[in-house]
Amino acid sequence: MENESKGIYVFKPQKRSKEQIEASKRWVKETLAYLRAEQARRGVKNW
């Protein structure tokens, strides 16, 4: 705890299951696909 007061943060990586990792990857892909479709629908070019 004393490190935090000095502005030094220790990041402990969370243990994530394969399912959680896959789910987040899938979510990102779906979100990007949705955004691209939305841009195309509005006729925005440079995407």
PDB file of N, CA and C in Angstrom:
ATOM      1  N   MET A   1       0.822  -1.207   0.000  1.00  0.00           N
ATOM      2  CA  MET A   1       0.000   0.000   0.000  1.00  0.00           C
ATOM      3  C   MET A   1       0.858   1.259   0.000  1.00  0.00           C
ATOM      4  N   GLU A   2       2.054   1.196   0.590  1.00  0.00           N
ATOM      5  CA  GLU A   2       2.874   2.418   0.682  1.00  0.00           C
ATOM      6  C   GLU A   2       3.324   2.905  -0.689  1.00  0.00           C
ATOM      7  N   ASN A   3       3.394   2.005  -1.670  1.00  0.00           N
ATOM      8  CA  ASN A   3       3.808   2.414  -3.010  1.00  0.00           C
ATOM      9  C   ASN A   3       2.778   3.317  -3.681  1.00  0.00           C
ATOM     10  N   GLU A   4       1.490   3.072  -3.404  1.00  0.00           N
ATOM     11  CA  GLU A   4       0.442   3.858  -4.050  1.00  0.00           C
ATOM     12  C   GLU A   4       0.560   5.331  -3.690  1.00  0.00           C
ATOM     13  N   SER A   5       0.941   5.630  -2.450  1.00  0.00           N
ATOM     14  CA  SER A   5       1.042   7.030  -2.034  1.00  0.00           C
ATOM     15  C   SER A   5       2.157   7.748  -2.770  1.00  0.00           C
ATOM     16  N   LYS A   6       3.143   6.986  -3.273  1.00  0.00           N
ATOM     17  CA  LYS A   6       4.236   7.589  -4.037  1.00  0.00           C
ATOM     18  C   LYS A   6       3.893   7.680  -5.520  1.00  0.00           C
ATOM     19  N   GLY A   7       2.706   7.230  -5.887  1.00  0.00           N
ATOM     20  CA  GLY A   7       2.317   7.266  -7.291  1.00  0.00           C
ATOM     21  C   GLY A   7       2.817   6.064  -8.060  1.00  0.00           C
ATOM     22  N   ILE A   8       3.219   5.031  -7.339  1.00  0.00           N
ATOM     23  CA  ILE A   8       3.676   3.809  -7.998  1.00  0.00           C
ATOM     24  C   ILE A   8       2.559   2.782  -7.856  1.00  0.00           C
ATOM     25  N   TYR A   9       2.087   2.310  -8.978  1.00  0.00           N
ATOM     26  CA  TYR A   9       0.998   1.352  -8.934  1.00  0.00           C
ATOM     27  C   TYR A   9       1.479   0.001  -9.419  1.00  0.00           C
ATOM     28  N   VAL A  10       1.112  -1.023  -8.676  1.00  0.00           N
ATOM     29  CA  VAL A  10       1.466  -2.379  -9.069  1.00  0.00           C
ATOM     30  C   VAL A  10       0.212  -3.005  -9.666  1.00  0.00           C
ATOM     31  N   PHE A  11       0.300  -3.341 -10.939  1.00  0.00           N
ATOM     32  CA  PHE A  11      -0.854  -3.934 -11.597  1.00  0.00           C
ATOM     33  C   PHE A  11      -0.777  -5.442 -11.479  1.00  0.00           C
ATOM     34  N   LYS A  12      -1.829  -6.012 -10.936  1.00  0.00           N
ATOM     35  CA  LYS A  12      -1.902  -7.464 -10.852  1.00  0.00           C
ATOM     36  C   LYS A  12      -2.801  -7.931 -11.986  1.00  0.00           C
ATOM     37  N   PRO A  13      -2.239  -8.646 -12.952  1.00  0.00           N
ATOM     38  CA  PRO A  13      -3.080  -9.111 -14.053  1.00  0.00           C
ATOM     39  C   PRO A  13      -4.159 -10.053 -13.546  1.00  0.00           C
ATOM     40  N   GLN A  14      -5.368  -9.840 -14.022  1.00  0.00           N
ATOM     41  CA  GLN A  14      -6.460 -10.702 -13.599  1.00  0.00           C
ATOM     42  C   GLN A  14      -6.382 -12.016 -14.352  1.00  0.00           C
ATOM     43  N   LYS A  15      -6.682 -13.066 -13.643  1.00  0.00           N
ATOM     44  CA  LYS A  15      -6.752 -14.361 -14.306  1.00  0.00           C
ATOM     45  C   LYS A  15      -8.096 -14.424 -15.012  1.00  0.00           C
ATOM     46  N   ARG A  16      -8.055 -14.530 -16.324  1.00  0.00           N
ATOM     47  CA  ARG A  16      -9.300 -14.625 -17.073  1.00  0.00           C
ATOM     48  C   ARG A  16      -9.377 -15.983 -17.744  1.00  0.00           C
ATOM     49  N   SER A  17     -10.558 -16.527 -17.731  1.00  0.00           N
ATOM     50  CA  SER A  17     -10.734 -17.822 -18.379  1.00  0.00           C
ATOM     51  C   SER A  17     -10.750 -17.632 -19.889  1.00  0.00           C
ATOM     52  N   LYS A  18     -10.520 -18.722 -20.603  1.00  0.00           N
ATOM     53  CA  LYS A  18     -10.535 -18.662 -22.063  1.00  0.00           C
ATOM     54  C   LYS A  18     -11.885 -18.167 -22.573  1.00  0.00           C
ATOM     55  N   GLU A  19     -12.957 -18.585 -21.892  1.00  0.00           N
ATOM     56  CA  GLU A  19     -14.298 -18.184 -22.321  1.00  0.00           C
ATOM     57  C   GLU A  19     -14.461 -16.674 -22.234  1.00  0.00           C
ATOM     58  N   GLN A  20     -13.955 -16.067 -21.150  1.00  0.00           N
ATOM     59  CA  GLN A  20     -14.065 -14.618 -20.993  1.00  0.00           C
ATOM     60  C   GLN A  20     -13.287 -13.891 -22.082  1.00  0.00           C
ATOM     61  N   ILE A  21     -12.086 -14.401 -22.380  1.00  0.00           N
ATOM     62  CA  ILE A  21     -11.253 -13.781 -23.409  1.00  0.00           C
ATOM     63  C   ILE A  21     -11.941 -13.888 -24.769  1.00  0.00           C
ATOM     64  N   GLU A  22     -12.458 -15.068 -25.085  1.00  0.00           N
ATOM     65  CA  GLU A  22     -13.151 -15.268 -26.359  1.00  0.00           C
ATOM     66  C   GLU A  22     -14.379 -14.368 -26.450  1.00  0.00           C
ATOM     67  N   ALA A  23     -15.107 -14.255 -25.347  1.00  0.00           N
ATOM     68  CA  ALA A  23     -16.321 -13.432 -25.338  1.00  0.00           C
ATOM     69  C   ALA A  23     -15.977 -11.971 -25.601  1.00  0.00           C
ATOM     70  N   SER A  24     -14.903 -11.484 -24.995  1.00  0.00           N
ATOM     71  CA  SER A  24     -14.546 -10.082 -25.208  1.00  0.00           C
ATOM     72  C   SER A  24     -14.049  -9.850 -26.631  1.00  0.00           C
ATOM     73  N   LYS A  25     -13.321 -10.825 -27.184  1.00  0.00           N
ATOM     74  CA  LYS A  25     -12.878 -10.697 -28.578  1.00  0.00           C
ATOM     75  C   LYS A  25     -14.077 -10.657 -29.511  1.00  0.00           C
ATOM     76  N   ARG A  26     -15.050 -11.536 -29.240  1.00  0.00           N
ATOM     77  CA  ARG A  26     -16.248 -11.597 -30.064  1.00  0.00           C
ATOM     78  C   ARG A  26     -17.010 -10.275 -29.966  1.00  0.00           C
ATOM     79  N   TRP A  27     -17.093  -9.724 -28.752  1.00  0.00           N
ATOM     80  CA  TRP A  27     -17.796  -8.461 -28.551  1.00  0.00           C
ATOM     81  C   TRP A  27     -17.144  -7.340 -29.359  1.00  0.00           C
ATOM     82  N   VAL A  28     -15.815  -7.294 -29.339  1.00  0.00           N
ATOM     83  CA  VAL A  28     -15.095  -6.256 -30.085  1.00  0.00           C
ATOM     84  C   VAL A  28     -15.377  -6.393 -31.577  1.00  0.00           C
ATOM     85  N   LYS A  29     -15.319  -7.636 -32.079  1.00  0.00           N
ATOM     86  CA  LYS A  29     -15.569  -7.861 -33.508  1.00  0.00           C
ATOM     87  C   LYS A  29     -16.980  -7.435 -33.889  1.00  0.00           C
ATOM     88  N   GLU A  30     -17.962  -7.814 -33.048  1.00  0.00           N
ATOM     89  CA  GLU A  30     -19.349  -7.466 -33.341  1.00  0.00           C
ATOM     90  C   GLU A  30     -19.540  -5.960 -33.318  1.00  0.00           C
ATOM     91  N   THR A  31     -18.921  -5.295 -32.351  1.00  0.00           N
ATOM     92  CA  THR A  31     -19.051  -3.844 -32.227  1.00  0.00           C
ATOM     93  C   THR A  31     -18.441  -3.143 -33.430  1.00  0.00           C
ATOM     94  N   LEU A  32     -17.251  -3.593 -33.851  1.00  0.00           N
ATOM     95  CA  LEU A  32     -16.606  -2.998 -35.023  1.00  0.00           C
ATOM     96  C   LEU A  32     -17.451  -3.220 -36.273  1.00  0.00           C
ATOM     97  N   ALA A  33     -17.983  -4.423 -36.421  1.00  0.00           N
ATOM     98  CA  ALA A  33     -18.812  -4.729 -37.584  1.00  0.00           C
ATOM     99  C   ALA A  33     -20.051  -3.838 -37.587  1.00  0.00           C
ATOM    100  N   TYR A  34     -20.655  -3.655 -36.418  1.00  0.00           N
ATOM    101  CA  TYR A  34     -21.835  -2.801 -36.305  1.00  0.00           C
ATOM    102  C   TYR A  34     -21.502  -1.360 -36.679  1.00  0.00           C
ATOM    103  N   LEU A  35     -20.379  -0.858 -36.165  1.00  0.00           N
ATOM    104  CA  LEU A  35     -19.986   0.520 -36.461  1.00  0.00           C
ATOM    105  C   LEU A  35     -19.724   0.709 -37.948  1.00  0.00           C
ATOM    106  N   ARG A  36     -19.058  -0.266 -38.560  1.00  0.00           N
ATOM    107  CA  ARG A  36     -18.787  -0.165 -39.998  1.00  0.00           C
ATOM    108  C   ARG A  36     -20.089  -0.143 -40.783  1.00  0.00           C
ATOM    109  N   ALA A  37     -21.028  -1.013 -40.400  1.00  0.00           N
ATOM    110  CA  ALA A  37     -22.317  -1.068 -41.086  1.00  0.00           C
ATOM    111  C   ALA A  37     -23.058   0.255 -40.913  1.00  0.00           C
ATOM    112  N   GLU A  38     -22.984   0.811 -39.731  1.00  0.00           N
ATOM    113  CA  GLU A  38     -23.641   2.083 -39.440  1.00  0.00           C
ATOM    114  C   GLU A  38     -23.038   3.205 -40.284  1.00  0.00           C
ATOM    115  N   GLN A  39     -21.710   3.222 -40.380  1.00  0.00           N
ATOM    116  CA  GLN A  39     -21.032   4.234 -41.203  1.00  0.00           C
ATOM    117  C   GLN A  39     -21.445   4.080 -42.664  1.00  0.00           C
ATOM    118  N   ALA A  40     -21.487   2.839 -43.145  1.00  0.00           N
ATOM    119  CA  ALA A  40     -21.846   2.580 -44.539  1.00  0.00           C
ATOM    120  C   ALA A  40     -23.282   3.033 -44.796  1.00  0.00           C
ATOM    121  N   ARG A  41     -24.159   2.771 -43.829  1.00  0.00           N
ATOM    122  CA  ARG A  41     -25.563   3.137 -43.971  1.00  0.00           C
ATOM    123  C   ARG A  41     -25.708   4.652 -44.089  1.00  0.00           C
ATOM    124  N   ARG A  42     -24.871   5.378 -43.354  1.00  0.00           N
ATOM    125  CA  ARG A  42     -24.933   6.838 -43.402  1.00  0.00           C
ATOM    126  C   ARG A  42     -24.167   7.407 -44.590  1.00  0.00           C
ATOM    127  N   GLY A  43     -23.435   6.539 -45.287  1.00  0.00           N
ATOM    128  CA  GLY A  43     -22.713   6.992 -46.467  1.00  0.00           C
ATOM    129  C   GLY A  43     -21.408   7.693 -46.149  1.00  0.00           C
ATOM    130  N   VAL A  44     -20.836   7.402 -44.975  1.00  0.00           N
ATOM    131  CA  VAL A  44     -19.545   7.995 -44.640  1.00  0.00           C
ATOM    132  C   VAL A  44     -18.474   7.208 -45.376  1.00  0.00           C
ATOM    133  N   LYS A  45     -17.592   7.894 -46.080  1.00  0.00           N
ATOM    134  CA  LYS A  45     -16.625   7.166 -46.900  1.00  0.00           C
ATOM    135  C   LYS A  45     -15.424   6.683 -46.098  1.00  0.00           C
ATOM    136  N   ASN A  46     -14.419   7.492 -45.920  1.00  0.00           N
ATOM    137  CA  ASN A  46     -13.097   7.099 -45.404  1.00  0.00           C
ATOM    138  C   ASN A  46     -13.062   6.111 -44.230  1.00  0.00           C
ATOM    139  N   TRP A  47     -13.823   5.020 -44.284  1.00  0.00           N
ATOM    140  CA  TRP A  47     -13.735   4.027 -43.207  1.00  0.00           C
ATOM    141  C   TRP A  47     -13.234   2.735 -43.796  1.00  0.00           C
TER     142      TRP A  47
END
